[in-house]
Short mmCIF file of C-alpha atoms and ligand atoms in Angstrom, two decimals:
data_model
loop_
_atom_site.label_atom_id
_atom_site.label_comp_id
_atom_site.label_asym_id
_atom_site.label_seq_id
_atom_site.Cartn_x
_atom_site.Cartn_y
_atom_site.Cartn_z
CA UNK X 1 127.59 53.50 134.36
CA UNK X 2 124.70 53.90 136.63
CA UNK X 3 123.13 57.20 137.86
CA UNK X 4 123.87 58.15 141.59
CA UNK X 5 120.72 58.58 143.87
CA UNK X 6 120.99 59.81 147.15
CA UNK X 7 118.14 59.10 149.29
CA UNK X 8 117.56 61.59 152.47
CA UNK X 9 114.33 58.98 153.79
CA UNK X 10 114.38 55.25 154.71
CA UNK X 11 112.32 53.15 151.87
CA UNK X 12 111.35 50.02 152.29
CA UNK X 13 113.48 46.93 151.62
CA UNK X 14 110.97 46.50 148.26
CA UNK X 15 111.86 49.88 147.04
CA UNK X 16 115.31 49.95 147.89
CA UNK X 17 115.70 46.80 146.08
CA UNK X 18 114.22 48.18 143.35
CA UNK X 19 116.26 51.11 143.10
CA UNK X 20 119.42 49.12 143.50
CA UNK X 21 118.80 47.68 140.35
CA UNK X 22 118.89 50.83 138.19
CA UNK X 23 120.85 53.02 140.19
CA UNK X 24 123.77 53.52 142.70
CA UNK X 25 122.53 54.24 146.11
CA UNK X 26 123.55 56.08 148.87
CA UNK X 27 121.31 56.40 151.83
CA UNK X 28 121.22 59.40 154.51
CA UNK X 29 119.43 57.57 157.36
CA UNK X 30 119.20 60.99 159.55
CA UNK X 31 119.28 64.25 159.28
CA UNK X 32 120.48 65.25 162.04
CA UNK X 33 124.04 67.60 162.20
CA UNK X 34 126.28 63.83 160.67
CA UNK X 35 123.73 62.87 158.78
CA UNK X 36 123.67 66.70 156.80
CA UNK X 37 127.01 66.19 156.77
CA UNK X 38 126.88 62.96 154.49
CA UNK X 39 124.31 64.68 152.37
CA UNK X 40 126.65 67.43 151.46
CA UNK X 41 129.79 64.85 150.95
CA UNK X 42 127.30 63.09 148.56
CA UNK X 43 125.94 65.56 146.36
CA UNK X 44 129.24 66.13 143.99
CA UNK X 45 128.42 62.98 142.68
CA UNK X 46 124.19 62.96 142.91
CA UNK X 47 122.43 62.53 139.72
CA UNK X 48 118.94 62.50 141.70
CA UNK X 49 117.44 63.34 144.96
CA UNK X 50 114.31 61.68 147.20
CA UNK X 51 113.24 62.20 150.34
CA UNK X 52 111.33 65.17 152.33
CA UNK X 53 111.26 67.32 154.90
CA UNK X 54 114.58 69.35 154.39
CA UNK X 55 114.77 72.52 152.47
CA UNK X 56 116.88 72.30 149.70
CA UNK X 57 118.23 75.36 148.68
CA UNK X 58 120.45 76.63 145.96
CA UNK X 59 123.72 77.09 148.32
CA UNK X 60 123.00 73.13 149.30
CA UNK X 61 122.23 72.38 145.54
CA UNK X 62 125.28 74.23 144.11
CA UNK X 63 126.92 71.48 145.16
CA UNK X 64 125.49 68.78 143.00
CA UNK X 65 126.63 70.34 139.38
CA UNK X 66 125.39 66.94 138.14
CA UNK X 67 121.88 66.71 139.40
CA UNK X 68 119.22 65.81 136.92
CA UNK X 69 115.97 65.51 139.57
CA UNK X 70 114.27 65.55 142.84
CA UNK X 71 111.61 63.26 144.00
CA UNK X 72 109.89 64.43 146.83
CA UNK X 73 107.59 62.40 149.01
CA UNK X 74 104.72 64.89 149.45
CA UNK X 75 102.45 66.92 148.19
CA UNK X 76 104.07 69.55 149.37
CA UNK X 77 106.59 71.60 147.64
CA UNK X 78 107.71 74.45 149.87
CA UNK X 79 110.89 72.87 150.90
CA UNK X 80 112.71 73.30 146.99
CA UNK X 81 113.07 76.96 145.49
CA UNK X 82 111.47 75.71 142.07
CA UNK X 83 112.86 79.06 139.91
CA UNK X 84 115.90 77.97 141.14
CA UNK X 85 115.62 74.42 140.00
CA UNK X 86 113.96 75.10 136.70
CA UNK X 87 116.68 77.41 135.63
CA UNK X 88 119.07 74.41 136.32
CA UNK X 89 116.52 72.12 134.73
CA UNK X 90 115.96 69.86 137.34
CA UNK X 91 113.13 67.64 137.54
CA UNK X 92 110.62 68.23 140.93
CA UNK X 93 107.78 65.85 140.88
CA UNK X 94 106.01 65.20 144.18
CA UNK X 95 103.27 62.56 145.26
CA UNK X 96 99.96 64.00 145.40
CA UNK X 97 96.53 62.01 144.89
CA UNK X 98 97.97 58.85 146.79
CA UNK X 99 97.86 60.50 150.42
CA UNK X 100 94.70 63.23 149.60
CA UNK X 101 92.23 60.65 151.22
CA UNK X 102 94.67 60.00 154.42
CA UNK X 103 94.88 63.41 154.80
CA UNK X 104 91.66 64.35 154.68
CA UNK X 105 91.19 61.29 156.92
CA UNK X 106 93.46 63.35 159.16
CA UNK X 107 91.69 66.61 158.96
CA UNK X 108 88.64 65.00 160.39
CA UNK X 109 89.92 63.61 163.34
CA UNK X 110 91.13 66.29 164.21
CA UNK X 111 88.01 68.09 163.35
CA UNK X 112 86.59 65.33 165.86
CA UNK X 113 89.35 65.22 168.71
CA UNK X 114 89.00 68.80 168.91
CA UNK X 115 85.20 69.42 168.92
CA UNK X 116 84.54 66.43 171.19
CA UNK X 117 87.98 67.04 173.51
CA UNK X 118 88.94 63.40 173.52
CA UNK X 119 92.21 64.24 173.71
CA UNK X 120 91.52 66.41 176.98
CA UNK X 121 88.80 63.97 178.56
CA UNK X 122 90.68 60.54 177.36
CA UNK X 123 93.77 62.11 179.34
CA UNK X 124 91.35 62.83 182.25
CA UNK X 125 90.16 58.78 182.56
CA UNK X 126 93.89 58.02 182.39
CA UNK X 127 94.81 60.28 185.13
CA UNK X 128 91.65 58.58 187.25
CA UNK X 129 89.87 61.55 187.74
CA UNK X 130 86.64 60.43 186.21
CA UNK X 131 84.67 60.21 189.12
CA UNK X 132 81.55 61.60 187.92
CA UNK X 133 78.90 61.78 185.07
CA UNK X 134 80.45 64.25 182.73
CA UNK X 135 78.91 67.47 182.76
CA UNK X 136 78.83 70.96 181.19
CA UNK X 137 82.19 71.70 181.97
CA UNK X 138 83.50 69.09 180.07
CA UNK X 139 80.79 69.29 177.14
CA UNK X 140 82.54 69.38 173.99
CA UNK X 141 80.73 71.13 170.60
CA UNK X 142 78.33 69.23 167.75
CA UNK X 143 80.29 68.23 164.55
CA UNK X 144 77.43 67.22 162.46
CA UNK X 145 75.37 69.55 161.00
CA UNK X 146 77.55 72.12 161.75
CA UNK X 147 78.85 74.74 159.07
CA UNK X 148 82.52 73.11 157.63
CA UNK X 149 84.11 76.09 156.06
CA UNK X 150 87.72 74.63 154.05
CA UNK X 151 90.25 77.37 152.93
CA UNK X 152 92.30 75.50 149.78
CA UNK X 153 89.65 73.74 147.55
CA UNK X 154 92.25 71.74 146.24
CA UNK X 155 92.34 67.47 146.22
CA UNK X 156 92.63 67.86 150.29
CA UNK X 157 89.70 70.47 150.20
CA UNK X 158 87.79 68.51 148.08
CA UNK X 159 88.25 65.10 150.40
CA UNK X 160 87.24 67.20 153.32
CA UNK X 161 84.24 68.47 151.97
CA UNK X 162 82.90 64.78 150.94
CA UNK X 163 83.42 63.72 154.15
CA UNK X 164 81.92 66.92 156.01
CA UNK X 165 78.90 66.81 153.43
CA UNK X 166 78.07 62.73 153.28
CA UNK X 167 79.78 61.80 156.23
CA UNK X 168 78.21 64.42 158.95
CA UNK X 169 75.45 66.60 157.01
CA UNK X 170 77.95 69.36 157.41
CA UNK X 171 76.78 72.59 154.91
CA UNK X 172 80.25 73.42 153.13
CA UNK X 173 81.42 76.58 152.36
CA UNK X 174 84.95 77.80 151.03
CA UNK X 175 87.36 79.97 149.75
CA UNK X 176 90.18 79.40 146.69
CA UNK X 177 91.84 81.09 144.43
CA UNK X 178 88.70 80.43 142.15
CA UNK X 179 84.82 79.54 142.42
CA UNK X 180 85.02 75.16 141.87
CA UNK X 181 81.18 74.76 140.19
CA UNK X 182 82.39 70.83 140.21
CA UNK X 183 83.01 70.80 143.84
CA UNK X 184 79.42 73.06 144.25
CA UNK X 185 77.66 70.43 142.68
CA UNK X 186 78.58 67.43 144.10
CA UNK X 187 78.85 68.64 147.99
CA UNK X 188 76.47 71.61 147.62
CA UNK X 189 79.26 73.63 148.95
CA UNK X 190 79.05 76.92 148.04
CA UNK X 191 81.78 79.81 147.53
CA UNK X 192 82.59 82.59 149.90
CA UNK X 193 85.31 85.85 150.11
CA UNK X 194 87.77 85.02 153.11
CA UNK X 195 85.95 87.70 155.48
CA UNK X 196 82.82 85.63 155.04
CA UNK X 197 83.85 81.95 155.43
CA UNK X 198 85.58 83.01 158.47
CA UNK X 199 82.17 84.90 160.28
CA UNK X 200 80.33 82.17 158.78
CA UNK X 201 82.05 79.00 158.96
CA UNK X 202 81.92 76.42 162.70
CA UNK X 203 85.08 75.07 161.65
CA UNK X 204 87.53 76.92 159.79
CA UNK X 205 89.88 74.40 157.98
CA UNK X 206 93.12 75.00 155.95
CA UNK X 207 94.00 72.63 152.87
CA UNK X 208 95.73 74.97 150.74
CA UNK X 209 99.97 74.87 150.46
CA UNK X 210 102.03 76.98 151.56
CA UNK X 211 102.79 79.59 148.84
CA UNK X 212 104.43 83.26 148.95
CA UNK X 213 100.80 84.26 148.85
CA UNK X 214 99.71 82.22 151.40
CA UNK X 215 102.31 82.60 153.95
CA UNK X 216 101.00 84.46 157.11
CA UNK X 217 97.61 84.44 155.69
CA UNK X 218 95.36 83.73 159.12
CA UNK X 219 96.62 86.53 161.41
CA UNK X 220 95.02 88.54 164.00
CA UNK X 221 92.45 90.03 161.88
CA UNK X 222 91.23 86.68 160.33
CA UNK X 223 90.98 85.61 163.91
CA UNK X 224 88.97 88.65 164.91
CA UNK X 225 86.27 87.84 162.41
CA UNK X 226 85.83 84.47 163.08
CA UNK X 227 83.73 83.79 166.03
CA UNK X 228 83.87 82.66 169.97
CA UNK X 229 82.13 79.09 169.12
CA UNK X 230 84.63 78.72 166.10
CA UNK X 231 87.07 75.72 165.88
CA UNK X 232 90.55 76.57 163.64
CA UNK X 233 91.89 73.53 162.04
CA UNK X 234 95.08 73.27 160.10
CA UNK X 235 96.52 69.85 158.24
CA UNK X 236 98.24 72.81 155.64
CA UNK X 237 101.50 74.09 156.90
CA UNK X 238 102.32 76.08 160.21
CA UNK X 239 103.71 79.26 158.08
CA UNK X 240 100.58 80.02 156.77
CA UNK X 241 98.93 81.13 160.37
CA UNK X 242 100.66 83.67 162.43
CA UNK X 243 101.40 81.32 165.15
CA UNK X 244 101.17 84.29 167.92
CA UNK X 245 98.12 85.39 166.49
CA UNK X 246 96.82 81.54 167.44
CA UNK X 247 97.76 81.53 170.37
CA UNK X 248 95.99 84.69 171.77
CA UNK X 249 93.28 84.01 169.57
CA UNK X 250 93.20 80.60 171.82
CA UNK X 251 94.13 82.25 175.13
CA UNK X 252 91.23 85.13 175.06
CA UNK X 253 88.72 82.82 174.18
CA UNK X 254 88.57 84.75 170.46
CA UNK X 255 88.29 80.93 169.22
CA UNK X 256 86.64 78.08 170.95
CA UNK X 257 90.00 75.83 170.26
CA UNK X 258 92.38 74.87 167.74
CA UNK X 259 93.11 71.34 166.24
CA UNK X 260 96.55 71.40 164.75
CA UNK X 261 98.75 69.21 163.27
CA UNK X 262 101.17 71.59 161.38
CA UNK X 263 103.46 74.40 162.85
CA UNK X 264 105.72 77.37 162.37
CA UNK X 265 108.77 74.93 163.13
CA UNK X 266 108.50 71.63 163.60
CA UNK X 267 109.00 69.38 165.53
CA UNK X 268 107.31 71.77 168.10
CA UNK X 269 109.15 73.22 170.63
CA UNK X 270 108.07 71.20 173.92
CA UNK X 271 107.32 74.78 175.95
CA UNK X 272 105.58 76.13 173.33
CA UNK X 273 102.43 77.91 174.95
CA UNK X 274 100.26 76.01 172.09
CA UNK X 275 101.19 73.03 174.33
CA UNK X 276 100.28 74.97 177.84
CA UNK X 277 96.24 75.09 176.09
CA UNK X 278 93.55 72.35 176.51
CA UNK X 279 91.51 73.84 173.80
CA UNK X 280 94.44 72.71 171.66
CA UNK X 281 94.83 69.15 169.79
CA UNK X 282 98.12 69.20 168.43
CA UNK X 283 99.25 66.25 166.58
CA UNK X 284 102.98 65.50 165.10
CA UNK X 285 102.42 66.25 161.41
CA UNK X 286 100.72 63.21 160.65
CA UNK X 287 98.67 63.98 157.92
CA UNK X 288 99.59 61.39 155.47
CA UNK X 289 101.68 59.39 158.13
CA UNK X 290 100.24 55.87 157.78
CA UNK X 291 101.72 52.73 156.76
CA UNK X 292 99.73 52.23 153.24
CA UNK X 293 99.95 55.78 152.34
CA UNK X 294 103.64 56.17 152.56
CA UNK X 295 104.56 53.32 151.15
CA UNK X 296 102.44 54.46 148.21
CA UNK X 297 103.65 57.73 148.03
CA UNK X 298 107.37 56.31 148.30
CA UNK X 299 106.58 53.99 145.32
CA UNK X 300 105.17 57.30 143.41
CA UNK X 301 107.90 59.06 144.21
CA UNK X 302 110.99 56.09 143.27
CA UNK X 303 108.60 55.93 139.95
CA UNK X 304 109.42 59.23 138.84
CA UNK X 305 112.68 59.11 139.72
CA UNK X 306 113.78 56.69 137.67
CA UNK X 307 111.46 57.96 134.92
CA UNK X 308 113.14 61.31 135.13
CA UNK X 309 116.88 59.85 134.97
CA UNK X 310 115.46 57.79 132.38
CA UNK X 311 115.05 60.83 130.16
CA UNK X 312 111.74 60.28 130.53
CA UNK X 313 108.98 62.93 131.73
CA UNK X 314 107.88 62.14 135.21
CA UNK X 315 104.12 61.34 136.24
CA UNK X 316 103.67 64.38 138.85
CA UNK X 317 106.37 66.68 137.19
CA UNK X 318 106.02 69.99 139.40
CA UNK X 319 108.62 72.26 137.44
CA UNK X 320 107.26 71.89 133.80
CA UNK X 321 109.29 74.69 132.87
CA UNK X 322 111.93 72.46 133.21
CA UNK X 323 111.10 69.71 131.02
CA UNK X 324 113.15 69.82 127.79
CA UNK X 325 110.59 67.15 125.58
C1 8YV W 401 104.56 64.92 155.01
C2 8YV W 401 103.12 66.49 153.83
O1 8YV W 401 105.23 66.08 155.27
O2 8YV W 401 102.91 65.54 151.71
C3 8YV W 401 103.10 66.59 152.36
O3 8YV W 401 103.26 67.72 151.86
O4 8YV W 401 103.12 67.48 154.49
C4 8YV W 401 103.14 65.18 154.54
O5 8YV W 401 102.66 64.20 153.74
C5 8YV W 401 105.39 64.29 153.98
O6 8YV W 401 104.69 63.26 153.46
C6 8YV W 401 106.72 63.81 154.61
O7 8YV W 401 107.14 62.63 154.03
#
């Protein structure tokens, strides 16, 4: 008899084939209010779980008294209650290392986009008002050279800092739950306390996940000590930064601008006032969103599925509490 997998994100007709092999499949192709729906019809009968972006809690998870492990494609683990899902012992693994490089690809452009404006003065060509040399008033900031300061010196943190340090000549600074003399070494970055990186740092950048610890973390007094000529940028998640603390932070000139690519909810509300700013580059979660990198984390993550319903222990096992071997 073959396990049941229900699969809450599209795969490609190479992985789905794949996974038809070893397993029964049903696929949840939205998740909107029908699609949600479907989900919770299938999960009486769900031996494992992939996809992302939905939270699955323990009242949705009570319902699936048979589940033996969730693949999730990202890095990111904030959606799944894992004390919850190691006292069950279910299997979490996620995909991290495949999209660190695309991310970090991310958090430069929008390191970039921001600094420079090119969103802002690319949207002024299209709407033909360039009808004169640029001048001051349109001047964006230098990127190179400039002082790269990276909350999270994770795999993300670490990518950022090679590119700020080869790529641009950027002095790195950050701040983690401990000093990284690996990381010190290689991009001469050097360790700070929160206060300092944020007085200290030209771009303040946050790579680290979202965390009980680190929810809320940049409020309005992290945005007071950070300075006018300042540029925030977050590839994270949205709950770590008081979102209203941002936004006046933006709006009183406390910060030069904001490139953003994460938020409080997502997708973000069309009148949100971050969207009423031109000091603000706000992109659609895209940090690992292109086509190689998905695919590869999809692959990662349909590998440790059927390693884990395999009775085998997964490559990027999250919960290792919950591993009986
Ligand atoms: C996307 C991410 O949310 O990996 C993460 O944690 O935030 C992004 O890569 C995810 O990949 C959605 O599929």
């Amino acid at each position: 008899m073959k396990k049941q997998v229900v699969l809450y994100k599209k795969l490609s007709p190479l992985l789905m084939a794949r996974l038809h092999e070893q397993v029964d499949v049903t696929l949840i192709e939205n998740l909107d209010a029908e699609g949600l729906g479907k989900l919770r019809d299938a999960l009486p009968r769900a031996h494992g779980l992939l996809g992302a972006s939905l939270k699955l809690d323990a009242e949705l998870l009570d319902l699936a008294p048979d589940l033996q492990a969730i693949a999730s494609v990202s890095v990111g683990v904030d959606n799944y209650d894992i004390d919850y899902l190691t006292e069950r012992r279910i299997l979490l693994s996620n995909t991290p290392d495949v999209l660190t490089e695309t991310t970090a690809d991310t958090g430069f452009a929008l390191i970039l986009a921001t600094a420079r404006r090119v969103v802002e003065l690319a949207n002024l060509v299209r709407a033909g008002q360039w009808n004169r040399n640029i001048g001051p008033a349109h001047f964006g900031s230098d990127v190179h050279g400039k002082t790269l300061g990276i909350i999270g010196m994770g795999r993300i943190g670490e990518a950022l800092a090679q590119r700020g340090h080869f790529g641009f000549g950027m002095p790195v600074i950050y701040h983690s739950q401990s000093p990284k003399p690996a990381v010190e070494q290689r991009f001469n970055a050097h360790y700070r306390s929160l206060p300092e990186l944020l007085q200290q740092a030209d771009f303040v950048c946050l790579t680290l996940p979202l965390t009980a610890a680190t929810q809320g973390l940049i409020g309005v007094e992290q945005f007071a000590q950070m300075r006018p000529e300042t540029i925030f940028i977050n590839i994270s998640r949205g709950k770590v930064v008081d979102e209203a603390a941002l936004i006046g932070a933006l709006r009183t000139g406390r910060i030069r601008a904001a490139g953003l690519d994460v938020f409080d909810r997502e997708p973000l509300n069309q009148d949100s006032p971050l969207l009423q700013l031109n000091n603000v580059v706000a992109t659609p979660h895209i940090g690992s969103a292109t086509h190689e990198t998905r695919e590869a984390m999809a692959r990662c993550a349909v590998d440790n599925l059927l390693a884990a319903l395999a009775g085998e222990r997964p490559a990027n096992l999250v919960n290792v509490g919950a591993w009986k071997g």
